[in-house]
Amino acid sequence: MAKTIALVTGGNSGIGFELVSQLLSKGTYHVFMGSRSLSKGNAALQQLQSQDVPGTVEVLELDMTKDSTIDAAVKTISEAHGHLDILVNNAAIVSTAPSLREQLQEEFDTNATGPAVLTNAFIPLLRKSVLSPRIINISSGAGSINRRLNPTSPLFKFPGVNYRASKTALNMITACAWAEYGPEVKVFAYDPGFTQSGLSGMNTKENGARSVGESVGPLVDVVEGKRDGEVGRFLHNTGEYPW
Ligand SMILES: NC(=O)c1ccc[n+]([C@@H]2O[C@H](COP(=O)([O-])OP(=O)(O)OC[C@H]3O[C@@H](n4cnc5c(N)ncnc54)[C@H](OP(=O)(O)O)[C@@H]3O)[C@@H](O)[C@H]2O)c1
């Protein structure tokens, strides 16, 4: 049986790496692990190979802020497979730039503009999928305008306009993609929840962040179509967030 072809951006660490690993453990996927640094990507690949997972994986140099790497990624997957089944826009940053302007520019470029440009570039290959092609944009509950304005929300007081606004933009990009490409291509926004990762100094077990394994299990359900009844919406592990 032909394998499902998946691309996970920022697949070399954190939630992206765990997603690649969990998909590979199923044995039915060929995963392109996007990595902006080939050396980090190759180190992650070695780690996966040492786990002896049954699926197949290759590293793809992919920087969400560089169109040349996006174009090259489309060419590589097109020539090798002629289609793409699953696109997970996972890569993101919390900028440590000194000024708010730079933080906003860096985070919008990586967290919102990059996924929009990448999606646009891959739509022709997604449309050639004979499965049920899907795009999953890894957002954050911090991007919900409704939660920002709700005094009872746990995120009411969380600051970070730069990160929040970049994820709100990603949510609109998700809505636009669903309106434009659905229902042929299914599109979701997904919040993995507060998770231990390299995203920021806050993402630690001591601060209450959960393990990547716990966060990625429910995300795999979205990849595998188990939450298709909620397509076009903003999902988290057990339900939905308001936009
Ligand atoms: N962790 C949480 O609590 C949490 C909560 C809600 C949402 N999220 C979202 O979950 C996703 C994964 O984050 P994470 O927590 O796993 O953080 P992470 O460990 O920092 O992983 C982020 C990944 O994105 C990559 N990346 C950054 N800039 C990139 C660029 N320009 N081009 C390509 N790749 C780039 C990083 O590559 P390098 O290794 O080269 O830096 C890394 O592989 C993000 O979208 C994040 O916003 C996380």
PDB file of C-alpha atoms in Angstrom, residues 11-218:
ATOM      1  CA  GLY A  11      10.231  18.928  12.546  1.00  0.00           C
ATOM      2  CA  ASN A  12      13.668  18.804  14.104  1.00  0.00           C
ATOM      3  CA  SER A  13      12.614  19.632  17.672  1.00  0.00           C
ATOM      4  CA  GLY A  14       9.817  19.879  20.226  1.00  0.00           C
ATOM      5  CA  ILE A  15       6.266  19.161  19.131  1.00  0.00           C
ATOM      6  CA  GLY A  16       7.264  18.838  15.453  1.00  0.00           C
ATOM      7  CA  PHE A  17       9.868  16.182  16.199  1.00  0.00           C
ATOM      8  CA  GLU A  18       7.470  14.222  18.385  1.00  0.00           C
ATOM      9  CA  LEU A  19       4.822  14.409  15.647  1.00  0.00           C
ATOM     10  CA  VAL A  20       7.285  13.054  13.079  1.00  0.00           C
ATOM     11  CA  SER A  21       8.215  10.276  15.505  1.00  0.00           C
ATOM     12  CA  GLN A  22       4.597   9.307  16.282  1.00  0.00           C
ATOM     13  CA  LEU A  23       3.653   9.287  12.583  1.00  0.00           C
ATOM     14  CA  LEU A  24       6.668   7.118  11.753  1.00  0.00           C
ATOM     15  CA  SER A  25       5.775   4.656  14.483  1.00  0.00           C
ATOM     16  CA  LYS A  26       2.566   3.867  12.547  1.00  0.00           C
ATOM     17  CA  GLY A  27       4.565   2.575   9.571  1.00  0.00           C
ATOM     18  CA  THR A  28       2.139   4.027   7.006  1.00  0.00           C
ATOM     19  CA  TYR A  29       3.782   7.427   6.506  1.00  0.00           C
ATOM     20  CA  HIS A  30       6.656   8.830   4.516  1.00  0.00           C
ATOM     21  CA  VAL A  31       7.506  12.016   6.401  1.00  0.00           C
ATOM     22  CA  PHE A  32       9.442  15.017   5.161  1.00  0.00           C
ATOM     23  CA  MET A  33      10.941  16.550   8.280  1.00  0.00           C
ATOM     24  CA  GLY A  34      11.340  20.273   7.539  1.00  0.00           C
ATOM     25  CA  SER A  35      14.288  21.880   9.257  1.00  0.00           C
ATOM     26  CA  ARG A  36      15.752  25.326   8.708  1.00  0.00           C
ATOM     27  CA  SER A  37      19.160  23.967   9.716  1.00  0.00           C
ATOM     28  CA  LEU A  38      20.344  20.872   7.857  1.00  0.00           C
ATOM     29  CA  SER A  39      22.737  19.961  10.660  1.00  0.00           C
ATOM     30  CA  LYS A  40      19.920  20.053  13.244  1.00  0.00           C
ATOM     31  CA  GLY A  41      17.704  18.127  10.824  1.00  0.00           C
ATOM     32  CA  ASN A  42      20.328  15.438  10.316  1.00  0.00           C
ATOM     33  CA  ALA A  43      20.885  15.124  14.084  1.00  0.00           C
ATOM     34  CA  ALA A  44      17.114  14.657  14.530  1.00  0.00           C
ATOM     35  CA  LEU A  45      17.099  12.103  11.702  1.00  0.00           C
ATOM     36  CA  GLN A  46      19.822  10.085  13.446  1.00  0.00           C
ATOM     37  CA  GLN A  47      17.791  10.114  16.646  1.00  0.00           C
ATOM     38  CA  LEU A  48      14.732   8.795  14.781  1.00  0.00           C
ATOM     39  CA  GLN A  49      16.744   6.113  13.030  1.00  0.00           C
ATOM     40  CA  SER A  50      18.087   4.944  16.391  1.00  0.00           C
ATOM     41  CA  GLN A  51      14.446   4.461  17.514  1.00  0.00           C
ATOM     42  CA  ASP A  52      14.052   1.932  14.683  1.00  0.00           C
ATOM     43  CA  VAL A  53      10.639   3.274  13.627  1.00  0.00           C
ATOM     44  CA  PRO A  54       8.865   1.472  10.764  1.00  0.00           C
ATOM     45  CA  GLY A  55       7.934   4.548   8.672  1.00  0.00           C
ATOM     46  CA  THR A  56      10.293   6.342   6.314  1.00  0.00           C
ATOM     47  CA  VAL A  57      11.637   9.844   6.783  1.00  0.00           C
ATOM     48  CA  GLU A  58      13.881  12.358   5.084  1.00  0.00           C
ATOM     49  CA  VAL A  59      15.125  15.785   6.044  1.00  0.00           C
ATOM     50  CA  LEU A  60      14.064  18.742   3.939  1.00  0.00           C
ATOM     51  CA  GLU A  61      15.854  22.051   4.333  1.00  0.00           C
ATOM     52  CA  LEU A  62      12.986  24.479   4.869  1.00  0.00           C
ATOM     53  CA  ASP A  63      13.161  27.962   6.342  1.00  0.00           C
ATOM     54  CA  MET A  64       9.721  29.566   6.628  1.00  0.00           C
ATOM     55  CA  THR A  65      11.249  32.989   6.002  1.00  0.00           C
ATOM     56  CA  LYS A  66      13.117  31.990   2.812  1.00  0.00           C
ATOM     57  CA  ASP A  67      11.165  31.568  -0.418  1.00  0.00           C
ATOM     58  CA  SER A  68      14.095  29.811  -2.106  1.00  0.00           C
ATOM     59  CA  THR A  69      13.835  26.919   0.390  1.00  0.00           C
ATOM     60  CA  ILE A  70      10.039  26.813   0.011  1.00  0.00           C
ATOM     61  CA  ASP A  71      10.333  26.590  -3.787  1.00  0.00           C
ATOM     62  CA  ALA A  72      13.020  23.895  -3.491  1.00  0.00           C
ATOM     63  CA  ALA A  73      10.837  21.894  -1.068  1.00  0.00           C
ATOM     64  CA  VAL A  74       7.917  21.922  -3.528  1.00  0.00           C
ATOM     65  CA  LYS A  75      10.251  20.777  -6.309  1.00  0.00           C
ATOM     66  CA  THR A  76      11.718  17.947  -4.205  1.00  0.00           C
ATOM     67  CA  ILE A  77       8.333  16.525  -3.165  1.00  0.00           C
ATOM     68  CA  SER A  78       6.828  17.045  -6.619  1.00  0.00           C
ATOM     69  CA  GLU A  79       9.652  15.175  -8.339  1.00  0.00           C
ATOM     70  CA  ALA A  80       9.722  12.363  -5.780  1.00  0.00           C
ATOM     71  CA  HIS A  81       5.974  11.782  -5.280  1.00  0.00           C
ATOM     72  CA  GLY A  82       3.921  14.132  -7.475  1.00  0.00           C
ATOM     73  CA  HIS A  83       1.614  14.958  -4.577  1.00  0.00           C
ATOM     74  CA  LEU A  84       1.399  15.779  -0.854  1.00  0.00           C
ATOM     75  CA  ASP A  85      -1.244  14.341   1.496  1.00  0.00           C
ATOM     76  CA  ILE A  86      -0.612  16.161   4.799  1.00  0.00           C
ATOM     77  CA  LEU A  87       0.917  19.575   5.507  1.00  0.00           C
ATOM     78  CA  VAL A  88       1.536  20.504   9.148  1.00  0.00           C
ATOM     79  CA  ASN A  89       2.598  24.125   9.556  1.00  0.00           C
ATOM     80  CA  ASN A  90       4.295  23.657  12.914  1.00  0.00           C
ATOM     81  CA  ALA A  91       7.412  25.875  12.816  1.00  0.00           C
ATOM     82  CA  ALA A  92       7.221  29.029  14.913  1.00  0.00           C
ATOM     83  CA  ILE A  93       9.272  31.280  17.149  1.00  0.00           C
ATOM     84  CA  VAL A  94       8.971  33.497  20.164  1.00  0.00           C
ATOM     85  CA  SER A  95      11.276  36.313  19.169  1.00  0.00           C
ATOM     86  CA  THR A  96      13.954  37.600  21.527  1.00  0.00           C
ATOM     87  CA  ALA A  97      14.681  40.673  19.360  1.00  0.00           C
ATOM     88  CA  PRO A  98      15.328  43.867  21.342  1.00  0.00           C
ATOM     89  CA  SER A  99      12.437  45.973  20.039  1.00  0.00           C
ATOM     90  CA  LEU A 100       8.712  45.327  19.750  1.00  0.00           C
ATOM     91  CA  ARG A 101       8.839  46.221  16.040  1.00  0.00           C
ATOM     92  CA  GLU A 102      11.496  43.566  15.412  1.00  0.00           C
ATOM     93  CA  GLN A 103       9.637  40.998  17.552  1.00  0.00           C
ATOM     94  CA  LEU A 104       6.455  41.579  15.569  1.00  0.00           C
ATOM     95  CA  GLN A 105       8.260  41.453  12.243  1.00  0.00           C
ATOM     96  CA  GLU A 106      10.166  38.264  13.080  1.00  0.00           C
ATOM     97  CA  GLU A 107       7.157  36.465  14.537  1.00  0.00           C
ATOM     98  CA  PHE A 108       4.796  37.470  11.741  1.00  0.00           C
ATOM     99  CA  ASP A 109       7.346  36.370   9.145  1.00  0.00           C
ATOM    100  CA  THR A 110       7.890  32.920  10.689  1.00  0.00           C
ATOM    101  CA  ASN A 111       4.545  32.204  12.351  1.00  0.00           C
ATOM    102  CA  ALA A 112       2.078  33.651   9.838  1.00  0.00           C
ATOM    103  CA  THR A 113       3.588  34.803   6.537  1.00  0.00           C
ATOM    104  CA  GLY A 114       5.665  31.622   6.222  1.00  0.00           C
ATOM    105  CA  PRO A 115       2.693  29.232   6.616  1.00  0.00           C
ATOM    106  CA  ALA A 116       0.601  31.335   4.197  1.00  0.00           C
ATOM    107  CA  VAL A 117       3.323  31.297   1.535  1.00  0.00           C
ATOM    108  CA  LEU A 118       4.124  27.618   2.080  1.00  0.00           C
ATOM    109  CA  THR A 119       0.454  26.648   1.873  1.00  0.00           C
ATOM    110  CA  ASN A 120       0.024  28.617  -1.323  1.00  0.00           C
ATOM    111  CA  ALA A 121       3.074  26.898  -2.806  1.00  0.00           C
ATOM    112  CA  PHE A 122       1.904  23.390  -1.857  1.00  0.00           C
ATOM    113  CA  ILE A 123      -1.769  23.671  -2.803  1.00  0.00           C
ATOM    114  CA  PRO A 124      -1.246  22.201  -6.308  1.00  0.00           C
ATOM    115  CA  LEU A 125       0.456  19.121  -4.783  1.00  0.00           C
ATOM    116  CA  LEU A 126      -2.184  18.786  -2.056  1.00  0.00           C
ATOM    117  CA  ARG A 127      -4.899  18.872  -4.729  1.00  0.00           C
ATOM    118  CA  LYS A 128      -3.208  15.934  -6.432  1.00  0.00           C
ATOM    119  CA  SER A 129      -3.565  13.765  -3.305  1.00  0.00           C
ATOM    120  CA  VAL A 130      -5.913  10.817  -3.792  1.00  0.00           C
ATOM    121  CA  LEU A 131      -6.438  10.538  -0.038  1.00  0.00           C
ATOM    122  CA  SER A 132      -8.197  13.238   1.963  1.00  0.00           C
ATOM    123  CA  PRO A 133      -5.572  16.002   1.867  1.00  0.00           C
ATOM    124  CA  ARG A 134      -5.311  18.227   4.894  1.00  0.00           C
ATOM    125  CA  ILE A 135      -3.489  21.229   6.275  1.00  0.00           C
ATOM    126  CA  ILE A 136      -3.037  21.590  10.021  1.00  0.00           C
ATOM    127  CA  ASN A 137      -1.799  24.962  11.211  1.00  0.00           C
ATOM    128  CA  ILE A 138      -0.293  24.762  14.689  1.00  0.00           C
ATOM    129  CA  SER A 139      -1.753  27.791  16.384  1.00  0.00           C
ATOM    130  CA  SER A 140      -2.089  28.718  20.050  1.00  0.00           C
ATOM    131  CA  GLY A 141      -4.970  29.501  22.372  1.00  0.00           C
ATOM    132  CA  ALA A 142      -3.039  32.733  22.948  1.00  0.00           C
ATOM    133  CA  GLY A 143      -4.078  33.747  19.425  1.00  0.00           C
ATOM    134  CA  SER A 144      -7.790  33.675  20.237  1.00  0.00           C
ATOM    135  CA  ILE A 145      -9.214  37.228  20.322  1.00  0.00           C
ATOM    136  CA  ASN A 146     -12.186  35.956  22.298  1.00  0.00           C
ATOM    137  CA  ARG A 147      -9.929  34.484  25.018  1.00  0.00           C
ATOM    138  CA  ARG A 148      -7.853  37.672  25.121  1.00  0.00           C
ATOM    139  CA  LEU A 149     -10.960  39.668  25.967  1.00  0.00           C
ATOM    140  CA  ASN A 150     -12.515  37.168  28.381  1.00  0.00           C
ATOM    141  CA  PRO A 151     -11.575  37.966  32.017  1.00  0.00           C
ATOM    142  CA  THR A 152     -12.328  34.360  33.032  1.00  0.00           C
ATOM    143  CA  SER A 153      -9.875  32.915  30.514  1.00  0.00           C
ATOM    144  CA  PRO A 154      -6.607  31.550  31.954  1.00  0.00           C
ATOM    145  CA  LEU A 155      -4.843  33.503  29.199  1.00  0.00           C
ATOM    146  CA  PHE A 156      -6.589  36.832  29.936  1.00  0.00           C
ATOM    147  CA  LYS A 157      -3.500  38.349  31.526  1.00  0.00           C
ATOM    148  CA  PHE A 158      -0.868  36.636  29.386  1.00  0.00           C
ATOM    149  CA  PRO A 159       0.926  39.499  27.565  1.00  0.00           C
ATOM    150  CA  GLY A 160       3.075  38.968  24.432  1.00  0.00           C
ATOM    151  CA  VAL A 161       1.157  40.946  21.807  1.00  0.00           C
ATOM    152  CA  ASN A 162       3.816  39.895  19.283  1.00  0.00           C
ATOM    153  CA  TYR A 163       3.248  36.126  19.659  1.00  0.00           C
ATOM    154  CA  ARG A 164      -0.488  36.497  20.225  1.00  0.00           C
ATOM    155  CA  ALA A 165      -1.011  38.647  17.130  1.00  0.00           C
ATOM    156  CA  SER A 166       1.120  36.354  14.952  1.00  0.00           C
ATOM    157  CA  LYS A 167      -1.067  33.388  15.949  1.00  0.00           C
ATOM    158  CA  THR A 168      -4.260  35.424  15.417  1.00  0.00           C
ATOM    159  CA  ALA A 169      -2.949  36.119  11.913  1.00  0.00           C
ATOM    160  CA  LEU A 170      -2.313  32.397  11.461  1.00  0.00           C
ATOM    161  CA  ASN A 171      -5.921  31.759  12.488  1.00  0.00           C
ATOM    162  CA  MET A 172      -7.178  34.094   9.749  1.00  0.00           C
ATOM    163  CA  ILE A 173      -4.806  32.413   7.290  1.00  0.00           C
ATOM    164  CA  THR A 174      -6.391  29.107   8.337  1.00  0.00           C
ATOM    165  CA  ALA A 175      -9.912  30.466   7.811  1.00  0.00           C
ATOM    166  CA  CYS A 176      -8.960  31.880   4.391  1.00  0.00           C
ATOM    167  CA  ALA A 177      -7.381  28.569   3.340  1.00  0.00           C
ATOM    168  CA  TRP A 178     -10.484  26.624   4.397  1.00  0.00           C
ATOM    169  CA  ALA A 179     -12.789  29.072   2.602  1.00  0.00           C
ATOM    170  CA  GLU A 180     -10.642  28.929  -0.528  1.00  0.00           C
ATOM    171  CA  TYR A 181      -9.463  25.300  -0.711  1.00  0.00           C
ATOM    172  CA  GLY A 182     -12.087  23.391   1.229  1.00  0.00           C
ATOM    173  CA  PRO A 183     -13.853  21.026   1.242  1.00  0.00           C
ATOM    174  CA  GLU A 184     -11.446  19.321  -1.187  1.00  0.00           C
ATOM    175  CA  VAL A 185      -8.548  20.160   1.135  1.00  0.00           C
ATOM    176  CA  LYS A 186      -9.433  20.017   4.824  1.00  0.00           C
ATOM    177  CA  VAL A 187      -7.935  22.827   6.901  1.00  0.00           C
ATOM    178  CA  PHE A 188      -7.640  23.085  10.705  1.00  0.00           C
ATOM    179  CA  ALA A 189      -6.059  25.357  13.302  1.00  0.00           C
ATOM    180  CA  TYR A 190      -4.776  23.327  16.246  1.00  0.00           C
ATOM    181  CA  ASP A 191      -3.488  24.368  19.669  1.00  0.00           C
ATOM    182  CA  PRO A 192      -1.254  21.670  21.192  1.00  0.00           C
ATOM    183  CA  GLY A 193      -1.489  23.233  24.682  1.00  0.00           C
ATOM    184  CA  PHE A 194       1.250  24.313  27.055  1.00  0.00           C
ATOM    185  CA  THR A 195       4.085  21.907  26.285  1.00  0.00           C
ATOM    186  CA  GLN A 196       7.714  21.341  27.262  1.00  0.00           C
ATOM    187  CA  SER A 197       9.812  22.522  24.311  1.00  0.00           C
ATOM    188  CA  GLY A 198      12.483  24.940  23.169  1.00  0.00           C
ATOM    189  CA  LEU A 199       9.913  27.617  22.261  1.00  0.00           C
ATOM    190  CA  SER A 200      10.779  29.826  25.244  1.00  0.00           C
ATOM    191  CA  GLY A 201      12.330  29.647  28.691  1.00  0.00           C
ATOM    192  CA  MET A 202       8.792  29.265  30.080  1.00  0.00           C
ATOM    193  CA  ASN A 203       8.098  25.919  28.393  1.00  0.00           C
ATOM    194  CA  THR A 204       9.354  23.729  31.231  1.00  0.00           C
ATOM    195  CA  LYS A 205       7.968  20.903  33.329  1.00  0.00           C
ATOM    196  CA  GLU A 206       8.543  23.073  36.423  1.00  0.00           C
ATOM    197  CA  ASN A 207       6.137  25.653  34.958  1.00  0.00           C
ATOM    198  CA  GLY A 208       3.484  23.003  34.436  1.00  0.00           C
ATOM    199  CA  ALA A 209       4.061  22.341  30.733  1.00  0.00           C
ATOM    200  CA  ARG A 210       3.068  18.833  29.666  1.00  0.00           C
ATOM    201  CA  SER A 211       5.269  16.393  27.763  1.00  0.00           C
ATOM    202  CA  VAL A 212       5.427  16.446  23.967  1.00  0.00           C
ATOM    203  CA  GLY A 213       4.055  12.908  23.937  1.00  0.00           C
ATOM    204  CA  GLU A 214       0.876  14.028  25.725  1.00  0.00           C
ATOM    205  CA  SER A 215       0.414  17.020  23.409  1.00  0.00           C
ATOM    206  CA  VAL A 216       1.049  15.209  20.159  1.00  0.00           C
ATOM    207  CA  GLY A 217      -1.218  12.162  20.674  1.00  0.00           C
ATOM    208  CA  PRO A 218      -4.410  14.231  20.106  1.00  0.00           C
TER     209      PRO A 218
END
